[in-house]
mmCIF file of C-alpha atoms and ligand atoms in Angstrom:
data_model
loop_
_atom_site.group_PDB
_atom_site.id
_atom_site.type_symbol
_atom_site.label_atom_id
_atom_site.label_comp_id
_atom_site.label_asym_id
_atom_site.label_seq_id
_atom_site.Cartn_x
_atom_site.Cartn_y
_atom_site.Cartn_z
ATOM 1 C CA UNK A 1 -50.377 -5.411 -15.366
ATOM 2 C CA UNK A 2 -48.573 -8.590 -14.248
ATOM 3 C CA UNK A 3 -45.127 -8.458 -14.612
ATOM 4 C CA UNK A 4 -42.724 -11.120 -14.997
ATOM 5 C CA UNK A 5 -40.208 -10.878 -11.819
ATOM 6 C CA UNK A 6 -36.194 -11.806 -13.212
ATOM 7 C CA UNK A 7 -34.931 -14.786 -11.472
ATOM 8 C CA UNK A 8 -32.196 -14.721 -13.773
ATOM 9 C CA UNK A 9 -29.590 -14.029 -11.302
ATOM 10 C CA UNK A 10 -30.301 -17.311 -9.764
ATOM 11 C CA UNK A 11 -29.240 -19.260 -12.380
ATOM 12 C CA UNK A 12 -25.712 -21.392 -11.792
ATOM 13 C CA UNK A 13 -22.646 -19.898 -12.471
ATOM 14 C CA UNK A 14 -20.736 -23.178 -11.748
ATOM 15 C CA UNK A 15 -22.450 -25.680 -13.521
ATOM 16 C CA UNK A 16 -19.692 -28.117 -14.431
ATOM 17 C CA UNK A 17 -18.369 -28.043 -10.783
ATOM 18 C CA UNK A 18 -21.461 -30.096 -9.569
ATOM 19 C CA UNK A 19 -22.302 -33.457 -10.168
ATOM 20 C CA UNK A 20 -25.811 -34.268 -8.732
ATOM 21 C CA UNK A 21 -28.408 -32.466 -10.528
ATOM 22 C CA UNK A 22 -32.580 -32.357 -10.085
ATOM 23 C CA UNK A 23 -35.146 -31.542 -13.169
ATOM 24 C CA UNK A 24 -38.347 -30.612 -11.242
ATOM 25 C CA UNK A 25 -41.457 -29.268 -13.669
ATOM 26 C CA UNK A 26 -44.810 -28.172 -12.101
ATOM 27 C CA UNK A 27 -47.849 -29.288 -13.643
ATOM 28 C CA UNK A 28 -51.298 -28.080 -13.137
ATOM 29 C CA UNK A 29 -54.350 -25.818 -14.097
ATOM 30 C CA UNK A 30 -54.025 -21.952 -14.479
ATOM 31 C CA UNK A 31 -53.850 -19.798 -11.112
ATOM 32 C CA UNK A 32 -53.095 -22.745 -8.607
ATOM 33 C CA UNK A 33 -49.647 -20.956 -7.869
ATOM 34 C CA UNK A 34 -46.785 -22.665 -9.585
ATOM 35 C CA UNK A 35 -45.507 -19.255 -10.739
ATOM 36 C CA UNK A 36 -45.596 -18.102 -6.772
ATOM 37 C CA UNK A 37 -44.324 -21.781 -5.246
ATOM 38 C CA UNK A 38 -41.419 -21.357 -7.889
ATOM 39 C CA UNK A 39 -40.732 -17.463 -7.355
ATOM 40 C CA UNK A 40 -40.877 -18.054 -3.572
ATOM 41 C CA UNK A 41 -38.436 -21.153 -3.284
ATOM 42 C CA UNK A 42 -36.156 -18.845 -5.623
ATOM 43 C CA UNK A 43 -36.365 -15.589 -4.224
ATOM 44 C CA UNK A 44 -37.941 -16.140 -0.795
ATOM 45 C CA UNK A 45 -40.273 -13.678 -1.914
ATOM 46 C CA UNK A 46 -44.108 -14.530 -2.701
ATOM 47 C CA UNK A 47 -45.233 -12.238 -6.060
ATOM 48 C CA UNK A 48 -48.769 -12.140 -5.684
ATOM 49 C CA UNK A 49 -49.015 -10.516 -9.801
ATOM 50 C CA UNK A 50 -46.984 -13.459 -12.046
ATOM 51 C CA UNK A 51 -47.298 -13.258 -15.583
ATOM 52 C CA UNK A 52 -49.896 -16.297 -16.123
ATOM 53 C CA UNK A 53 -48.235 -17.303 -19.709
ATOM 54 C CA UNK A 54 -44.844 -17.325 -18.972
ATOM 55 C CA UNK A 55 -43.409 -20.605 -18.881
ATOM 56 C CA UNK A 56 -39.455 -20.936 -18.008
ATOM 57 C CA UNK A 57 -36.732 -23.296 -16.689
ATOM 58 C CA UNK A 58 -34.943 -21.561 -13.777
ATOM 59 C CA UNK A 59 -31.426 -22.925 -12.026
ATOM 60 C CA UNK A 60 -30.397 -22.885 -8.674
ATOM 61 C CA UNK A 61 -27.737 -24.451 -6.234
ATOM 62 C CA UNK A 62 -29.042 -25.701 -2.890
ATOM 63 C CA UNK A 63 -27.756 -27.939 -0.255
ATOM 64 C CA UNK A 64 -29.880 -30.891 0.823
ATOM 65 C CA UNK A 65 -28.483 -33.665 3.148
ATOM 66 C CA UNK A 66 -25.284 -31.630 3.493
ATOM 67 C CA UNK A 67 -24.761 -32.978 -0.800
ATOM 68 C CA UNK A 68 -24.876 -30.483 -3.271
ATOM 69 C CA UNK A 69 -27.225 -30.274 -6.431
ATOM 70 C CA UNK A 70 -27.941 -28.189 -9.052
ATOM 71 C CA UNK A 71 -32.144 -28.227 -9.263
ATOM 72 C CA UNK A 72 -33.695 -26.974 -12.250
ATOM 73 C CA UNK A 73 -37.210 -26.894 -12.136
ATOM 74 C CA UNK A 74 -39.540 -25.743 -15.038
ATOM 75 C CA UNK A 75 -42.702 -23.408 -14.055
ATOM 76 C CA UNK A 76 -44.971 -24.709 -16.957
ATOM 77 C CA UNK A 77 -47.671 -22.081 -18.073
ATOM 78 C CA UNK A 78 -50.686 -24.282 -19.713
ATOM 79 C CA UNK A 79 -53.678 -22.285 -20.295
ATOM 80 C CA UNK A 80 -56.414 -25.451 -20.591
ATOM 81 C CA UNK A 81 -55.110 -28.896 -19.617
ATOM 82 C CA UNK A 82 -52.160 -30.597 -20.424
ATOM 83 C CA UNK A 83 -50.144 -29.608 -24.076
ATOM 84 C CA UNK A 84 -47.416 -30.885 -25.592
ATOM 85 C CA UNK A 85 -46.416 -33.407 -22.289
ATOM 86 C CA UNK A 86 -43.130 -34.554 -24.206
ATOM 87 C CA UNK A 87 -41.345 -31.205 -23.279
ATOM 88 C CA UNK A 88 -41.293 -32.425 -19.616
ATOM 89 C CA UNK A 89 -41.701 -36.145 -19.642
ATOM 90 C CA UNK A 90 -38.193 -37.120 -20.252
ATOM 91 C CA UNK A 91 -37.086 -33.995 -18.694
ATOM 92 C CA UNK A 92 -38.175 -34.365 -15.545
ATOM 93 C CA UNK A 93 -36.489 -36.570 -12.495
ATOM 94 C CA UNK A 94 -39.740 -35.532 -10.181
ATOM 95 C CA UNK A 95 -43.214 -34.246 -10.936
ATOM 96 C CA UNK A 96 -45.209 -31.450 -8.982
ATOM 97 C CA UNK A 97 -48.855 -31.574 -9.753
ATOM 98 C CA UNK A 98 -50.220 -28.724 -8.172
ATOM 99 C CA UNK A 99 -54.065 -27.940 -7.100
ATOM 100 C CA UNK A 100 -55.408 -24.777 -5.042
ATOM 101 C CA UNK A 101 -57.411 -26.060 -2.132
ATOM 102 C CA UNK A 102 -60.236 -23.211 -2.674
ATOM 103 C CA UNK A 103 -60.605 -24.588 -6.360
ATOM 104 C CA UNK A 104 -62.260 -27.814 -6.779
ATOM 105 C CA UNK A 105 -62.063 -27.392 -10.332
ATOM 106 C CA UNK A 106 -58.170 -27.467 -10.303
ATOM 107 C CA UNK A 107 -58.258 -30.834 -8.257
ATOM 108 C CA UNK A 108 -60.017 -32.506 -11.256
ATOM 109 C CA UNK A 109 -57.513 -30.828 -13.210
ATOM 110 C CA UNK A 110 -54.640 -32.538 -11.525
ATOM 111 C CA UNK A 111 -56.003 -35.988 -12.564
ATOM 112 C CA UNK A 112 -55.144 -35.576 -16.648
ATOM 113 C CA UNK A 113 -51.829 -34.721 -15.712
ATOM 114 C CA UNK A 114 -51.289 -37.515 -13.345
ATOM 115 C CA UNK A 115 -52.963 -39.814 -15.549
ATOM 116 C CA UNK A 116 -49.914 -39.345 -18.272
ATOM 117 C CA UNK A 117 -47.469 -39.118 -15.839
ATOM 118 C CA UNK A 118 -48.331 -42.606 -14.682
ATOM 119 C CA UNK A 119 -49.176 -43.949 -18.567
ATOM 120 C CA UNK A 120 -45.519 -42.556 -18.878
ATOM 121 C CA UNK A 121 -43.826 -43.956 -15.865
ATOM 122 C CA UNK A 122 -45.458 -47.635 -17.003
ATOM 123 C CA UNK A 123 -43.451 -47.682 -19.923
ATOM 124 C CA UNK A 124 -40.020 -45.603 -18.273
ATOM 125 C CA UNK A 125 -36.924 -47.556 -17.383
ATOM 126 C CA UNK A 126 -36.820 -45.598 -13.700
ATOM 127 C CA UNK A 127 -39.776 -44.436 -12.373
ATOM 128 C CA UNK A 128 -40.230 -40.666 -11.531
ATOM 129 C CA UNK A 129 -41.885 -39.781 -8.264
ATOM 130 C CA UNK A 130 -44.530 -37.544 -7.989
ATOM 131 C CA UNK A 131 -45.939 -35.291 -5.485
ATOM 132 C CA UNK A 132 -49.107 -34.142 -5.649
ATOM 133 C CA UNK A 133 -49.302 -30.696 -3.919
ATOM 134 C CA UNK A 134 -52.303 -28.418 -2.141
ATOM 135 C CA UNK A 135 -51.750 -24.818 -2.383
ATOM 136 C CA UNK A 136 -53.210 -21.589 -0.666
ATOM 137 C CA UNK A 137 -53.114 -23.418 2.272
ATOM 138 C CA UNK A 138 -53.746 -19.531 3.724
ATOM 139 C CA UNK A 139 -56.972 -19.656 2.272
ATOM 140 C CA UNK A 140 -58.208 -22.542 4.201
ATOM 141 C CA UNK A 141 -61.912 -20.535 4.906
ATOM 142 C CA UNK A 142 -62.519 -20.805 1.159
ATOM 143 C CA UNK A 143 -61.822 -24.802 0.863
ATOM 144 C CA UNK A 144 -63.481 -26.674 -1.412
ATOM 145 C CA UNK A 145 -60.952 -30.077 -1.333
ATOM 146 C CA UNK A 146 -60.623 -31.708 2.059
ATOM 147 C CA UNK A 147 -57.500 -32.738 2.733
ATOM 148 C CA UNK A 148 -58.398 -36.427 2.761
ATOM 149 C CA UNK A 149 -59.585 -36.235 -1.165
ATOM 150 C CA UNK A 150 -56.203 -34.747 -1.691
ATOM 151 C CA UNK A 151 -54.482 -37.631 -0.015
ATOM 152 C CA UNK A 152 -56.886 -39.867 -1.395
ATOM 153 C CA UNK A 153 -56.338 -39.106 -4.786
ATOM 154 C CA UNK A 154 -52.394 -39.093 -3.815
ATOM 155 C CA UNK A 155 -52.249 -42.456 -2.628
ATOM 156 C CA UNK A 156 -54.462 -43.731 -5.915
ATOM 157 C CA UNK A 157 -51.777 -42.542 -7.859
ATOM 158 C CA UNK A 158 -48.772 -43.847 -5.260
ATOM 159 C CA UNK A 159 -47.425 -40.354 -4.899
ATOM 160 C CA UNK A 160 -46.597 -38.142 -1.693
ATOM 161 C CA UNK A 161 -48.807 -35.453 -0.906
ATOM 162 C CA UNK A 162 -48.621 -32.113 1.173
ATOM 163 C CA UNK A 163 -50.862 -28.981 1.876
ATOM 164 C CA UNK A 164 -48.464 -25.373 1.010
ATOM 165 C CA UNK A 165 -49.033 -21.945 0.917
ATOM 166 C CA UNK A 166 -46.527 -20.012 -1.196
ATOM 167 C CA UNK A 167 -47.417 -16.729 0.610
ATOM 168 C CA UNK A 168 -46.819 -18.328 3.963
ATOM 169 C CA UNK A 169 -43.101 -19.789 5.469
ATOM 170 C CA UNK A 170 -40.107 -19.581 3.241
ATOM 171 C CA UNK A 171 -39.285 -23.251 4.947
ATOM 172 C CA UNK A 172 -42.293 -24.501 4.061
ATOM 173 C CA UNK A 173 -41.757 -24.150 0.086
ATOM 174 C CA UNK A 174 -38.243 -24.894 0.195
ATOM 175 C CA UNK A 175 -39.100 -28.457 2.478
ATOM 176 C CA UNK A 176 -41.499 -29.226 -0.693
ATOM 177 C CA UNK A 177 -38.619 -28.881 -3.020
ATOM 178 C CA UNK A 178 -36.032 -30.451 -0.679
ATOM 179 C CA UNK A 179 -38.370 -33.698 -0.317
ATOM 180 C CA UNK A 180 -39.217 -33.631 -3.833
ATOM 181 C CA UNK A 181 -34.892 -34.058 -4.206
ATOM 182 C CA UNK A 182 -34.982 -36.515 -1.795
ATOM 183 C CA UNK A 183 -37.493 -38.295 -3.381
ATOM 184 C CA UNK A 184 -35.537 -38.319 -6.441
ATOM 185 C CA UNK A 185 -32.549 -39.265 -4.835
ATOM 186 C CA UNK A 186 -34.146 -42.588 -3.191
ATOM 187 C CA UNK A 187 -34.585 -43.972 -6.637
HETATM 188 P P1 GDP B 1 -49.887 -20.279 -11.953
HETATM 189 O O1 GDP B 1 -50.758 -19.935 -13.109
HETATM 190 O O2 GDP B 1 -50.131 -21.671 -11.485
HETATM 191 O O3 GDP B 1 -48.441 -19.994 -12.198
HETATM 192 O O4 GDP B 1 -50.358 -19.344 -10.733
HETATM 193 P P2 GDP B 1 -49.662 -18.010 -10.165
HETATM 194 O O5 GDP B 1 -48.424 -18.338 -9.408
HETATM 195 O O6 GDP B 1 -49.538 -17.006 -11.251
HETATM 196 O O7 GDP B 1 -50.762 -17.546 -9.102
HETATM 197 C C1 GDP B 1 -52.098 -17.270 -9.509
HETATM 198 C C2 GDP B 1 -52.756 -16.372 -8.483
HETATM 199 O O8 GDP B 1 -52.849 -17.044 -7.241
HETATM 200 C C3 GDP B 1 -51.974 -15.088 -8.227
HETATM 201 O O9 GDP B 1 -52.900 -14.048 -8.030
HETATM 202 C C4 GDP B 1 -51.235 -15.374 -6.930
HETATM 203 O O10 GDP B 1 -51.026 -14.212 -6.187
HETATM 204 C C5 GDP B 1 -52.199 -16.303 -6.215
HETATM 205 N N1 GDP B 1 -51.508 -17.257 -5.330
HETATM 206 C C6 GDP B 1 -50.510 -18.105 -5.638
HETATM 207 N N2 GDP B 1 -50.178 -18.854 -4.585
HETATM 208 C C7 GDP B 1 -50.974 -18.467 -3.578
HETATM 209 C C8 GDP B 1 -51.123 -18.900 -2.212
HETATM 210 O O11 GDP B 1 -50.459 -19.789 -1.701
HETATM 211 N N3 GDP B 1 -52.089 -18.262 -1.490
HETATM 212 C C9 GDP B 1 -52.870 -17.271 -2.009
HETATM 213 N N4 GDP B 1 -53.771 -16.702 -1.196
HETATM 214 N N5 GDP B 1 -52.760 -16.861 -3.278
HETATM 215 C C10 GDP B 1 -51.834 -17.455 -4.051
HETATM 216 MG MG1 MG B 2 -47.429 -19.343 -13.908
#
């Protein structure tokens, strides 16, 4: 049975003390690996069993650039496309659409959510960036989206774009989440 690891220890205990702060939410189809990308950046541990319906807002301090921020990033749990988008929309200062590179059928999924995220950046006062992200890098003998669709479909939508594994290196899924701050602090 899957069970849902507590990350609750990693939320702030200093809150006020900080001033810069990051929303991050990942977006995308069922079983790409948000759960694990978000676990793994937390914990430095990859959980290979996540409970696929849980959906929660986790809090941590990091460092980036020597500058303190307090990153909150929501691990959305949609079962079949996008739901309710207005939980996030506002929320979020930087978007991580998220595909799994042995699942062609979770590429296509990414485009729905980039399409609103781009409807709602049209009509936003600042712009949110957006990476679009390949994951199970590890299981490169099963892929079924070249890397140069990925990229393709990145730069169609302006947004970065990077290959992960979340059972790979720890410094790998933090750098996502470090350049997805960055990103958000270049606005
Ligand atoms: P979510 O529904 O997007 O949150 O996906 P999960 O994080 O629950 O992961 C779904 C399944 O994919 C689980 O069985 C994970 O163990 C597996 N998984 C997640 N990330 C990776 C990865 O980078 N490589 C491999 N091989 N499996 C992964
Ligand atoms: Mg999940």
């Amino acid at each position: 049975k899957p069970r849902a690891v507590n990350v609750a220890n990693f939320a702030t205990v200093n809150e006020r003390s900080l001033h810069a702060e990051c929303n991050i939410v990942l977006l995308g189809c069922r079983g790409v690996g948000k759960s694990a990308l978000t676990v793994k950046f937390l914990t430095r541990r990859f959980i290979s069993e996540y409970d696929p319906f849980l959906e929660d807002t986790y809090t941590s301090e990091e460092i980036v650039d020597q500058q303190p921020v307090l990153v909150r990033i929501m691990d959305t749990a949609d079962q079949d496309g996008p739901v309710n988008p207005e939980r996030y929309l506002q929320w979020a200062n930087v978007f991580l659409v998220v595909y799994s590179i042995d699942n062609k059928k979770s590429f296509e999924g990414c485009c729905q959510y980039l399409d609103i995220i781009s409807q709602y950046n049209r009509g936003a006062l600042h712009e949110s960036p957006v990476l679009l992200l390949g994951n199970k890098l590890d299981m490169e003998r099963y892929r079924q989206v070249s890397k140069a669709d990925g990229s393709g479909l990145a730069s169609r939508h302006g947004c970065l774009f990077r290959e992960i594994s979340a059972c790979l290196d720890y410094r790998l899924v933090q750098q996502i989440f470090h350049d997805a701050i960055q990103e958000v602090r270049r606005e």
